[in-house]
Tab-separated table of C-alpha atoms and ligand atoms in Angstrom:
chain	number	residue	atom	x	y	z
P	2	MET	CA	-6.944	24.600	-36.797
P	3	SER	CA	-3.809	23.159	-34.634
P	4	LYS	CA	-2.922	20.174	-33.636
P	5	GLU	CA	-5.047	17.935	-31.523
P	6	VAL	CA	-2.699	17.743	-28.486
P	7	ARG	CA	-1.748	14.147	-27.557
P	8	VAL	CA	0.345	13.383	-24.522
P	9	ARG	CA	1.148	9.873	-22.748
P	10	PHE	CA	2.863	8.501	-19.710
P	11	ALA	CA	4.911	4.959	-20.474
P	12	PRO	CA	6.235	3.239	-17.486
P	13	SER	CA	8.309	0.785	-17.630
P	14	PRO	CA	6.204	-1.234	-14.425
P	15	THR	CA	9.529	-2.964	-13.288
P	16	GLY	CA	7.511	-2.673	-9.081
P	17	ASP	CA	4.082	-0.555	-8.015
P	18	LEU	CA	4.297	2.630	-9.794
P	19	HIS	CA	5.917	5.233	-7.111
P	20	VAL	CA	5.388	8.760	-6.886
P	21	GLY	CA	8.144	10.056	-9.078
P	22	ASN	CA	5.977	7.983	-12.010
P	23	ILE	CA	2.404	9.526	-10.445
P	24	ARG	CA	3.978	13.169	-10.449
P	25	THR	CA	4.440	12.508	-14.640
P	26	ALA	CA	1.020	10.710	-14.450
P	27	LEU	CA	-0.561	12.670	-13.156
P	28	PHE	CA	0.746	16.194	-14.625
P	29	ASP	CA	0.352	13.837	-18.591
P	30	TRP	CA	-3.103	13.376	-17.679
P	31	ALA	CA	-2.942	17.230	-16.388
P	32	TYR	CA	-2.465	18.820	-19.063
P	33	ALA	CA	-4.221	16.926	-21.694
P	34	ARG	CA	-7.423	17.599	-20.236
P	35	HIS	CA	-6.424	20.965	-19.824
P	36	THR	CA	-6.090	21.704	-23.166
P	37	GLY	CA	-8.652	19.044	-24.108
P	38	GLY	CA	-6.761	16.518	-26.074
P	39	LYS	CA	-5.693	12.733	-25.485
P	40	PHE	CA	-4.203	11.769	-22.451
P	41	ILE	CA	-2.649	7.652	-23.972
P	42	PHE	CA	-1.691	5.204	-21.774
P	43	ARG	CA	1.362	2.988	-22.945
P	44	ILE	CA	2.446	0.229	-21.213
P	45	GLU	CA	6.995	-0.870	-21.912
P	46	ASP	CA	7.584	-3.809	-21.372
P	47	THR	CA	9.908	-5.197	-23.855
P	48	ASP	CA	11.486	-5.642	-20.627
P	49	ARG	CA	9.183	-9.019	-19.822
P	50	GLU	CA	12.221	-10.033	-17.586
P	51	ARG	CA	11.197	-6.792	-15.311
P	52	VAL	CA	7.887	-5.931	-16.119
P	53	THR	CA	5.451	-8.074	-14.864
P	54	ASP	CA	1.736	-9.113	-15.762
P	55	GLN	CA	1.874	-7.953	-11.872
P	56	TYR	CA	3.001	-4.833	-12.572
P	57	ILE	CA	1.821	-4.508	-15.350
P	58	GLN	CA	-2.246	-4.259	-13.579
P	59	GLY	CA	-0.877	-2.738	-10.183
P	60	ALA	CA	-0.048	-0.039	-12.198
P	61	ILE	CA	-3.006	0.075	-14.176
P	62	ASP	CA	-5.222	-0.307	-10.799
P	63	THR	CA	-3.123	2.783	-9.575
P	64	MET	CA	-4.555	4.496	-12.063
P	65	LYS	CA	-7.454	3.632	-12.137
P	66	TRP	CA	-7.662	4.142	-8.482
P	67	LEU	CA	-6.084	7.789	-8.597
P	68	GLY	CA	-8.713	8.386	-10.758
P	69	LEU	CA	-6.776	9.293	-13.163
P	70	ASP	CA	-8.217	7.625	-16.410
P	71	TRP	CA	-6.960	7.558	-19.540
P	72	ASP	CA	-8.488	7.826	-23.929
P	73	GLU	CA	-6.921	5.832	-25.351
P	74	GLY	CA	-4.321	2.448	-23.717
P	75	PRO	CA	-4.520	-0.693	-21.937
P	76	GLU	CA	-8.700	-1.729	-21.987
P	77	VAL	CA	-10.145	1.152	-23.308
P	78	GLY	CA	-7.769	0.094	-26.943
P	79	GLY	CA	-7.416	3.116	-29.188
P	80	PRO	CA	-6.457	3.350	-33.021
P	81	HIS	CA	-2.737	3.517	-32.565
P	82	GLY	CA	-2.681	0.541	-30.138
P	83	PRO	CA	-1.857	-2.066	-29.324
P	84	TYR	CA	-0.447	0.211	-26.353
P	85	LEU	CA	1.733	-2.499	-24.229
P	86	GLN	CA	4.853	-2.640	-26.404
P	87	SER	CA	5.683	-6.315	-25.969
P	88	GLN	CA	2.174	-6.593	-28.866
P	89	ARG	CA	4.432	-4.170	-31.006
P	90	LEU	CA	7.771	-5.887	-31.364
P	91	ASP	CA	7.333	-7.073	-35.037
P	92	ILE	CA	6.807	-2.769	-36.073
P	93	TYR	CA	10.842	-1.793	-34.774
P	94	ALA	CA	11.523	-5.252	-35.905
P	95	LYS	CA	10.409	-3.193	-39.270
P	96	TRP	CA	12.159	-0.350	-38.574
P	97	ALA	CA	15.205	-1.497	-37.861
P	98	GLN	CA	15.170	-2.680	-40.304
P	99	THR	CA	14.909	-0.013	-42.632
P	100	PHE	CA	17.600	1.593	-41.013
P	101	LEU	CA	19.472	-1.037	-42.240
P	102	ASP	CA	18.243	-0.314	-45.736
P	103	GLN	CA	18.539	3.380	-45.137
P	104	LYS	CA	22.643	2.802	-43.988
P	105	ASP	CA	20.634	4.728	-40.699
P	106	ALA	CA	21.741	1.693	-38.507
P	107	TYR	CA	24.496	-1.102	-39.226
P	108	TYR	CA	25.283	-4.253	-37.809
P	109	CYS	CA	28.089	-4.472	-35.411
P	110	PHE	CA	29.267	-7.375	-34.504
P	111	CYS	CA	31.435	-6.554	-30.674
P	112	THR	CA	31.071	-8.703	-28.064
P	113	PRO	CA	30.749	-7.962	-24.612
P	114	GLU	CA	34.240	-8.481	-23.602
P	115	GLU	CA	35.212	-6.270	-26.904
P	116	LEU	CA	33.149	-3.206	-25.341
P	117	GLU	CA	34.729	-4.168	-22.061
P	118	ALA	CA	37.934	-3.538	-23.406
P	119	LEU	CA	37.192	-0.465	-25.100
P	120	ARG	CA	35.916	0.972	-21.999
P	121	GLU	CA	38.442	0.500	-20.338
P	122	GLU	CA	40.959	2.201	-22.140
P	123	GLN	CA	39.210	4.744	-22.788
P	124	LYS	CA	38.960	5.823	-18.936
P	125	LYS	CA	43.055	5.213	-18.672
P	126	ALA	CA	42.628	7.720	-21.759
P	127	ASN	CA	40.652	9.784	-19.896
P	128	GLN	CA	38.515	9.719	-23.356
P	129	ALA	CA	34.139	9.664	-23.074
P	130	PRO	CA	33.544	6.718	-22.188
P	131	GLY	CA	30.597	5.204	-25.398
P	132	TYR	CA	31.229	2.541	-28.450
P	133	ASN	CA	33.979	4.267	-31.304
P	134	GLY	CA	32.805	2.743	-34.752
P	135	LYS	CA	34.076	0.214	-35.253
P	136	CYS	CA	31.768	-1.784	-37.597
P	137	ARG	CA	29.969	1.436	-38.941
P	138	ASN	CA	31.835	0.824	-42.644
P	139	LEU	CA	31.870	-3.212	-42.426
P	140	THR	CA	31.577	-5.050	-46.126
P	141	LEU	CA	29.055	-7.128	-46.649
P	142	GLU	CA	32.630	-10.364	-46.778
P	143	GLN	CA	33.386	-8.821	-43.482
P	144	GLN	CA	29.525	-9.409	-42.039
P	145	THR	CA	30.253	-13.415	-43.087
P	146	GLU	CA	33.538	-14.069	-41.706
P	147	PHE	CA	32.459	-12.353	-38.033
P	148	LYS	CA	29.359	-14.585	-38.628
P	149	ASN	CA	31.723	-17.312	-39.536
P	150	GLN	CA	33.684	-16.943	-36.715
P	151	GLY	CA	30.176	-17.449	-34.877
P	152	ARG	CA	29.557	-13.962	-33.899
P	153	SER	CA	25.700	-12.915	-33.791
P	154	ALA	CA	25.448	-8.986	-34.544
P	155	VAL	CA	23.153	-6.137	-32.486
P	156	ILE	CA	21.751	-3.296	-34.368
P	157	ARG	CA	23.393	-0.109	-34.221
P	158	MET	CA	22.470	3.890	-34.192
P	159	ARG	CA	25.143	5.693	-37.139
P	160	MET	CA	25.137	9.071	-34.997
P	161	PRO	CA	26.485	11.899	-37.051
P	162	GLU	CA	29.457	14.560	-36.083
P	163	GLY	CA	26.970	17.426	-34.905
P	164	GLU	CA	24.850	18.434	-32.469
P	165	THR	CA	21.323	17.853	-31.695
P	166	LYS	CA	19.393	20.885	-30.071
P	167	PHE	CA	15.868	21.152	-28.906
P	168	VAL	CA	13.489	23.051	-26.698
P	169	ASP	CA	11.889	22.076	-23.839
P	170	VAL	CA	9.587	24.256	-22.307
P	171	ILE	CA	10.773	23.920	-19.243
P	172	ARG	CA	14.522	24.226	-19.444
P	173	GLY	CA	14.682	25.991	-22.424
P	174	GLU	CA	17.151	25.796	-25.092
P	175	VAL	CA	19.242	22.128	-24.857
P	176	SER	CA	22.225	21.215	-27.377
P	177	PHE	CA	24.324	17.643	-27.579
P	178	ASP	CA	27.426	18.156	-28.965
P	179	HIS	CA	27.645	14.232	-30.805
P	180	LYS	CA	30.778	13.712	-28.932
P	181	PHE	CA	29.703	12.824	-26.076
P	182	VAL	CA	26.319	10.640	-27.771
P	183	PRO	CA	27.496	7.766	-29.471
P	184	ASP	CA	26.015	5.353	-32.001
P	185	PHE	CA	24.018	3.792	-29.536
P	186	VAL	CA	22.043	0.393	-29.776
P	187	LEU	CA	18.369	-0.468	-31.289
P	188	VAL	CA	18.267	-3.942	-31.195
P	189	ARG	CA	20.217	-6.520	-28.487
P	190	ALA	CA	21.824	-9.416	-30.277
P	191	ASP	CA	18.812	-11.710	-28.998
P	192	GLY	CA	16.399	-9.352	-32.025
P	193	SER	CA	14.629	-8.111	-28.674
P	194	PRO	CA	13.803	-3.887	-29.413
P	195	LEU	CA	15.634	-1.426	-26.993
P	196	TYR	CA	13.899	1.262	-25.121
P	197	THR	CA	15.350	3.907	-27.484
P	198	LEU	CA	14.141	2.527	-30.769
P	199	ALA	CA	10.961	1.197	-28.858
P	200	VAL	CA	9.988	5.480	-27.016
P	201	ALA	CA	11.380	7.086	-30.198
P	202	VAL	CA	8.560	4.650	-32.979
P	203	ASP	CA	5.678	4.375	-30.763
P	204	ASP	CA	5.575	8.240	-30.093
P	205	VAL	CA	5.977	8.968	-33.704
P	206	LEU	CA	3.664	6.238	-34.909
P	207	MET	CA	1.135	7.843	-31.440
P	208	LYS	CA	0.777	10.526	-32.982
P	209	VAL	CA	2.357	12.558	-29.650
P	210	THR	CA	3.001	15.703	-29.364
P	211	HIS	CA	3.954	16.641	-25.862
P	212	VAL	CA	7.101	14.781	-24.007
P	213	LEU	CA	5.917	15.178	-20.648
P	214	ARG	CA	8.671	13.166	-18.293
P	215	GLY	CA	10.970	12.744	-16.119
P	216	GLU	CA	14.174	14.060	-16.576
P	217	ASP	CA	16.846	10.803	-16.247
P	218	LEU	CA	14.917	10.651	-19.699
P	219	LEU	CA	16.897	14.001	-20.933
P	220	SER	CA	19.877	12.860	-22.401
P	221	SER	CA	17.612	9.761	-23.423
P	222	THR	CA	16.227	12.305	-26.691
P	223	PRO	CA	19.206	12.870	-28.580
P	224	ARG	CA	19.144	9.263	-29.580
P	225	GLN	CA	15.414	9.694	-29.907
P	226	ILE	CA	15.153	12.274	-32.244
P	227	ARG	CA	17.619	10.234	-34.435
P	228	VAL	CA	15.484	7.430	-34.548
P	229	TYR	CA	12.695	10.916	-35.867
P	230	GLN	CA	14.810	11.525	-38.375
P	231	ALA	CA	16.082	8.029	-39.867
P	232	MET	CA	12.385	7.605	-39.926
P	233	GLY	CA	11.200	11.082	-41.832
P	234	VAL	CA	9.886	13.487	-39.461
P	235	GLN	CA	10.591	16.817	-39.818
P	236	GLU	CA	11.938	19.264	-37.002
P	237	GLU	CA	8.642	21.011	-36.564
P	238	ASP	CA	6.788	17.959	-36.057
P	239	TYR	CA	8.906	16.413	-33.096
P	240	PRO	CA	7.311	16.113	-29.704
P	241	VAL	CA	7.445	19.071	-27.836
P	242	PHE	CA	9.855	18.347	-24.566
P	243	ALA	CA	9.251	19.340	-21.255
P	244	HIS	CA	11.956	16.566	-18.761
P	245	LEU	CA	10.205	17.557	-15.783
P	246	PRO	CA	12.462	18.376	-12.329
P	247	PHE	CA	13.458	15.158	-10.413
P	248	VAL	CA	11.619	14.427	-6.909
P	249	MET	CA	13.844	14.406	-4.056
P	250	GLY	CA	13.507	11.691	-0.360
P	251	LYS	CA	13.860	13.895	2.982
P	252	ASP	CA	17.711	13.051	2.666
P	253	ASN	CA	18.398	14.895	-0.743
P	254	ALA	CA	18.872	11.433	-2.473
P	255	LYS	CA	16.231	10.432	-5.508
P	256	LEU	CA	13.544	9.395	-4.076
P	257	SER	CA	13.808	5.642	-5.187
P	258	LYS	CA	10.922	3.061	-6.315
P	259	ARG	CA	13.731	0.740	-3.729
P	260	ASN	CA	12.150	2.463	-1.099
P	261	GLY	CA	8.857	0.726	-0.207
P	262	GLU	CA	6.952	3.932	1.133
P	263	VAL	CA	7.606	5.580	-2.087
P	264	SER	CA	5.119	3.011	-3.592
P	265	VAL	CA	1.944	4.694	-4.441
P	266	SER	CA	-0.699	1.403	-3.396
P	267	TRP	CA	1.742	1.706	0.579
P	268	TYR	CA	0.360	5.270	0.739
P	269	ARG	CA	-2.874	3.698	-0.881
P	270	ALA	CA	-2.853	1.018	1.825
P	271	GLN	CA	-2.166	3.420	4.754
P	272	GLY	CA	-5.208	5.186	3.340
P	273	TYR	CA	-4.208	8.353	2.035
P	274	LEU	CA	-7.402	9.051	-0.427
P	275	PRO	CA	-6.570	9.533	-4.602
P	276	GLU	CA	-7.415	13.365	-4.029
P	277	SER	CA	-5.079	13.890	-1.558
P	278	ILE	CA	-2.223	12.359	-3.625
P	279	CYS	CA	-2.587	13.885	-6.781
P	280	ASN	CA	-2.913	17.619	-5.357
P	281	TYR	CA	0.493	16.566	-2.821
P	282	LEU	CA	2.416	15.549	-5.922
P	283	ALA	CA	0.741	17.876	-7.978
P	284	LEU	CA	2.283	20.812	-6.259
P	285	LEU	CA	6.079	19.124	-6.587
P	286	GLY	CA	7.515	21.560	-8.822
P	287	TRP	CA	4.413	22.895	-10.046
P	288	SER	CA	2.437	25.523	-8.110
P	289	PRO	CA	-1.108	26.962	-9.052
P	290	GLY	CA	-0.152	30.061	-8.607
P	291	ASP	CA	-1.376	31.966	-5.422
P	292	ASP	CA	-1.530	30.512	-1.999
P	293	LYS	CA	-3.212	27.751	-2.900
P	294	GLU	CA	-2.362	24.813	-2.004
P	295	ASN	CA	-5.723	22.517	-0.902
P	296	ILE	CA	-6.981	22.393	-5.045
P	297	SER	CA	-9.634	19.797	-5.845
P	298	MET	CA	-9.329	17.708	-9.168
P	299	GLN	CA	-10.812	19.732	-11.162
P	300	GLU	CA	-9.244	23.024	-10.099
P	301	LEU	CA	-6.044	21.445	-11.356
P	302	VAL	CA	-6.881	20.589	-14.108
P	303	ASN	CA	-8.353	24.346	-14.795
P	304	LEU	CA	-4.685	25.575	-13.297
P	305	PHE	CA	-2.487	23.601	-15.211
P	306	THR	CA	0.397	25.029	-17.652
P	307	VAL	CA	3.575	24.115	-18.249
P	308	ASP	CA	5.126	27.122	-17.471
P	309	ARG	CA	4.328	27.096	-14.127
P	310	VAL	CA	6.571	24.015	-13.646
P	311	HIS	CA	9.862	24.828	-11.884
P	312	ALA	CA	13.204	23.729	-12.872
P	313	SER	CA	14.761	22.461	-10.059
P	314	PRO	CA	14.925	20.143	-7.328
P	315	ALA	CA	11.077	19.647	-5.644
P	316	ARG	CA	11.742	17.392	-1.985
P	317	PHE	CA	8.702	14.897	-0.335
P	318	ASP	CA	7.411	16.061	2.544
P	319	PRO	CA	5.592	12.982	3.616
P	320	LYS	CA	4.147	16.291	7.071
P	321	LYS	CA	3.323	18.223	4.376
P	322	LEU	CA	0.914	15.199	2.251
P	323	ASP	CA	-0.399	14.416	5.941
P	324	ALA	CA	-2.172	18.277	6.903
P	325	LEU	CA	-3.400	18.079	3.414
P	326	ASN	CA	-5.305	14.580	3.909
P	327	ALA	CA	-6.339	15.038	7.282
P	328	ASP	CA	-7.965	18.521	5.632
P	329	LYS	CA	-9.381	16.501	2.150
P	330	ILE	CA	-10.895	14.310	5.454
P	331	ARG	CA	-12.155	17.371	6.852
P	332	ALA	CA	-13.953	18.591	3.892
P	333	LEU	CA	-15.491	15.084	3.064
P	334	SER	CA	-19.766	14.590	3.656
P	335	SER	CA	-20.453	12.555	6.084
P	336	GLU	CA	-21.913	10.185	3.337
P	337	GLU	CA	-19.241	10.554	0.897
P	338	PHE	CA	-16.228	9.697	4.713
P	339	LEU	CA	-18.481	6.918	5.482
P	340	GLU	CA	-18.984	4.898	2.196
P	341	ARG	CA	-15.727	5.870	1.167
P	342	SER	CA	-14.260	5.323	4.953
P	343	TRP	CA	-15.933	1.823	3.941
P	344	ASN	CA	-14.897	0.911	1.324
P	345	TYR	CA	-11.224	1.671	2.054
P	346	ILE	CA	-12.175	-1.183	5.806
P	347	VAL	CA	-13.554	-3.387	3.058
P	348	GLU	CA	-10.706	-3.030	1.065
P	349	GLN	CA	-7.684	-3.431	3.410
P	350	ASN	CA	-9.654	-5.867	4.861
P	351	LEU	CA	-9.655	-4.438	8.592
P	352	ILE	CA	-12.563	-5.405	9.758
P	353	GLU	CA	-15.629	-8.337	8.889
P	354	ASN	CA	-17.783	-7.089	6.177
P	355	ASN	CA	-21.455	-6.966	7.439
P	356	GLN	CA	-24.118	-4.934	7.993
P	357	GLY	CA	-23.398	-4.471	12.243
P	358	ASN	CA	-20.067	-3.586	12.391
P	359	LYS	CA	-20.525	-0.290	9.142
P	360	GLU	CA	-23.594	0.734	11.579
P	361	ILE	CA	-20.477	-0.023	14.407
P	362	ILE	CA	-18.980	2.999	11.921
P	363	ALA	CA	-21.357	5.384	11.423
P	364	SER	CA	-21.932	6.195	14.518
P	365	LEU	CA	-18.206	6.767	15.444
P	366	LEU	CA	-16.962	8.371	11.975
P	367	PRO	CA	-19.130	11.962	13.695
P	368	ILE	CA	-16.690	12.081	16.110
P	369	ILE	CA	-13.189	11.279	14.539
P	370	GLN	CA	-13.911	13.484	10.673
P	371	GLU	CA	-12.730	15.960	12.423
P	372	ARG	CA	-9.452	14.225	13.859
P	373	ILE	CA	-7.483	11.651	11.155
P	374	VAL	CA	-5.380	11.616	9.088
P	375	THR	CA	-5.988	8.768	7.765
P	376	LEU	CA	-8.522	6.460	6.902
P	377	ASN	CA	-6.192	3.224	8.899
P	378	GLU	CA	-6.300	4.840	12.497
P	379	ILE	CA	-10.057	4.531	12.479
P	380	PRO	CA	-10.083	0.041	13.059
P	381	ALA	CA	-7.917	1.623	16.480
P	382	MET	CA	-10.382	3.881	17.533
P	383	ALA	CA	-13.847	2.433	16.419
P	384	ASN	CA	-11.558	-0.997	18.374
P	385	PHE	CA	-13.271	-0.233	21.709
P	386	LEU	CA	-16.682	-1.222	20.315
P	387	PHE	CA	-16.219	-4.049	19.007
P	388	VAL	CA	-16.202	-5.366	22.384
P	389	GLU	CA	-17.507	-6.155	25.574
P	390	GLN	CA	-14.060	-5.772	27.257
P	391	VAL	CA	-11.339	-4.351	26.561
P	392	GLU	CA	-8.275	-4.546	26.609
P	393	ILE	CA	-5.616	-1.695	28.614
P	394	GLU	CA	-3.025	-0.945	26.869
P	395	GLU	CA	0.006	-1.226	27.278
P	396	GLU	CA	1.334	2.492	27.823
P	397	SER	CA	-1.599	3.176	29.243
P	398	LYS	CA	-1.051	0.876	32.139
P	399	GLU	CA	1.532	3.217	34.098
P	400	MET	CA	-1.915	5.949	34.996
P	401	MET	CA	-3.901	3.100	35.636
P	402	SER	CA	-1.672	2.008	38.238
P	403	LYS	CA	-1.757	5.637	39.773
P	404	VAL	CA	-3.444	5.978	43.651
P	405	GLU	CA	-6.007	8.670	41.655
P	406	THR	CA	-7.022	7.433	39.106
P	407	LYS	CA	-9.230	5.305	41.563
P	408	GLU	CA	-10.730	8.065	43.488
P	409	ILE	CA	-11.664	8.886	40.098
P	410	LEU	CA	-12.977	6.014	38.755
P	411	GLN	CA	-14.693	5.699	42.009
P	412	ALA	CA	-15.857	8.936	41.631
P	413	ALA	CA	-17.604	8.492	38.184
P	414	LEU	CA	-19.168	6.148	38.853
P	415	ASN	CA	-21.037	7.326	41.791
P	416	GLN	CA	-21.620	9.894	38.669
P	417	ILE	CA	-22.307	8.184	35.777
P	418	LYS	CA	-25.041	5.634	38.020
P	419	PRO	CA	-28.131	7.528	38.558
P	420	LEU	CA	-28.246	9.533	35.725
P	421	ASN	CA	-31.197	8.367	33.324
P	422	THR	CA	-30.233	10.602	30.356
P	423	TRP	CA	-27.496	9.488	28.614
P	424	ASP	CA	-25.975	12.083	26.917
P	425	LYS	CA	-23.412	14.033	26.344
P	426	GLU	CA	-24.800	17.877	27.657
P	427	ASN	CA	-25.292	15.270	31.188
P	428	LEU	CA	-22.219	12.945	31.191
P	429	GLU	CA	-19.940	16.151	30.802
P	430	ASN	CA	-21.970	18.272	33.522
P	431	VAL	CA	-21.339	15.246	36.092
P	432	LEU	CA	-17.851	14.635	34.979
P	433	ARG	CA	-16.946	18.325	35.178
P	434	GLY	CA	-18.526	19.629	37.597
P	435	GLU	CA	-17.087	16.427	40.000
P	436	LEU	CA	-13.578	16.205	39.335
P	437	ILE	CA	-12.858	19.032	37.535
P	438	GLU	CA	-14.753	22.240	39.954
P	439	ASN	CA	-15.485	19.845	42.952
P	440	ARG	CA	-12.015	18.465	42.863
P	441	GLY	CA	-9.990	21.569	41.252
P	442	LEU	CA	-8.261	18.482	39.400
P	443	LYS	CA	-6.930	19.562	35.435
P	444	PRO	CA	-8.486	18.360	32.876
P	445	ARG	CA	-5.638	16.062	31.446
P	446	ILE	CA	-5.872	14.462	34.578
P	447	ALA	CA	-9.334	13.896	35.711
P	448	PHE	CA	-10.810	12.142	32.152
P	449	ALA	CA	-7.538	9.924	31.280
P	450	PRO	CA	-8.335	7.568	33.442
P	451	ILE	CA	-11.710	7.365	32.485
P	452	ARG	CA	-11.169	7.806	29.216
P	453	ILE	CA	-8.647	4.556	29.969
P	454	ALA	CA	-10.992	3.106	31.900
P	455	VAL	CA	-13.694	3.186	28.947
P	456	THR	CA	-11.724	2.636	24.991
P	457	GLY	CA	-8.639	0.549	26.763
P	458	SER	CA	-6.404	3.491	25.407
P	459	HIS	CA	-4.869	7.267	26.543
P	460	ILE	CA	-5.326	7.911	22.283
P	461	SER	CA	-8.977	7.412	21.865
P	462	PRO	CA	-12.518	9.646	20.078
P	463	PRO	CA	-13.323	12.719	22.204
P	464	LEU	CA	-14.697	10.791	25.190
P	465	PHE	CA	-18.004	11.985	26.811
P	466	GLU	CA	-19.617	11.330	22.773
P	467	SER	CA	-17.388	7.964	23.003
P	468	MET	CA	-18.775	7.038	25.850
P	469	VAL	CA	-22.402	8.406	24.502
P	470	LEU	CA	-21.968	5.555	22.002
P	471	LEU	CA	-20.856	2.725	24.093
P	472	GLY	CA	-24.464	3.033	26.396
P	473	LYS	CA	-24.330	3.117	29.688
P	474	ASP	CA	-24.656	-0.616	31.058
P	475	ARG	CA	-21.111	-1.010	28.897
P	476	CYS	CA	-19.751	1.914	30.191
P	477	ILE	CA	-20.529	1.409	33.943
P	478	SER	CA	-19.143	-2.611	33.932
P	479	ARG	CA	-15.701	-1.365	32.224
P	480	ILE	CA	-14.804	1.164	34.410
P	481	SER	CA	-16.427	-1.280	37.996
P	482	LYS	CA	-13.907	-3.313	36.743
P	483	SER	CA	-10.956	-1.310	36.089
P	484	LEU	CA	-11.181	-0.246	39.471
O	13	LIG	N1	9.019	4.131	-20.296
O	13	LIG	C1	10.570	4.786	-19.508
O	13	LIG	C2	10.476	4.927	-17.938
O	13	LIG	O1	9.276	4.188	-17.439
O	13	LIG	C3	9.985	5.870	-20.148
O	13	LIG	C4	9.418	6.296	-20.727
O	13	LIG	C5	9.176	8.046	-21.109
O	13	LIG	O2	9.024	8.655	-20.733
O	13	LIG	O3	9.215	8.506	-22.110
O	13	LIG	O4	11.880	5.449	-17.377
């Protein structure tokens, strides 16, 4: 029987999760679901100054919103918990002590100033930077002497000569000469563990079989492998590594969380559907195998294999995300579109939550479903239905001051006033008949003033349908007022 696949997503939330993090989470999740394995969600929060409770909660919410459910992790627990590293400090301390006892690690008493001076020297001599092993073989007396001088010690891992080789599923065989992987710190002088220690210990204890993560962590892998070795893990039991390509921004620079628009919460607030974000991110570095780009979460799960992940960087293209989101909105059933739009509006506090308002939105949605790219367009498009009179927007005022505008509005008023049945066909018949056929106007010229008078904006839902929704009295009153 082959081993159960266990994949983990292990962010250090020092801010909102950004699209790069979520691309990793998505691939981890899709791989676990594709193989029928387990998806583990672990919070790497040993740096409690930068990783706050609020960011951790934000990460959990974002994962839930995206539908990336986990089998082990925060809120659900699991057999290898806790899944917050800050609650596992005793475990790291115990392993660090074991490494000291085994002489895989040693106390290093070098001060930050000494290390800085070493770096300077190495720079001058054109040598690779890194610890020179000065404290590797201190005797107990020398250690006591340093302690008496008031020095504190970090715990450092001994990196033997040689190299670390491993196969990365995306990149092929990778090797690191240890000349460039100096002895590294496991535990700070204050006793807190470093990432390399915590991540490797947890991957072993949580029986992780596959490490799919960002390419930026590739160079940390030989150090983690060194920790596995010190823990007595055999080479055949190392996890499989797959380092995902970088996600680049428009300017070809790596996307970073400093840029607000890479945060997933930002996309959520803008009214992107979670499945659009997942679908789009899935295409960053992976392809479903044919030209099809619009895929469902289930299709992603069915199709996701690591051999379809590319090694070259992927570029984040907001236009493509927009196109996918518009497609997915169009494909929703009307009930779903209403539910999701209304939930979004309420969640983002855009319109007061009551039945009457929901009904107004429900009446509008059918005529805008084909037209919107993101849900945040709905409130502006609905505004004309909520107010008694509309304010004409600034950009439309010039058009409304043209001479022919008055004639058009007067003619429209004359046509619509006598209508007994207020529906799309009648409105379209009389208005087209008079303005386009009789007066020979171009539709754009003819209908813009009516549109602006009725909705306040030259960009609005389809005109005749909007007039039907608004009702005869309000249409007449608005056109008359514009005149
Ligand atoms: N916690 C690390 C980070 O957020 C990632 C750990 C890993 O995937 O190995 O960068």
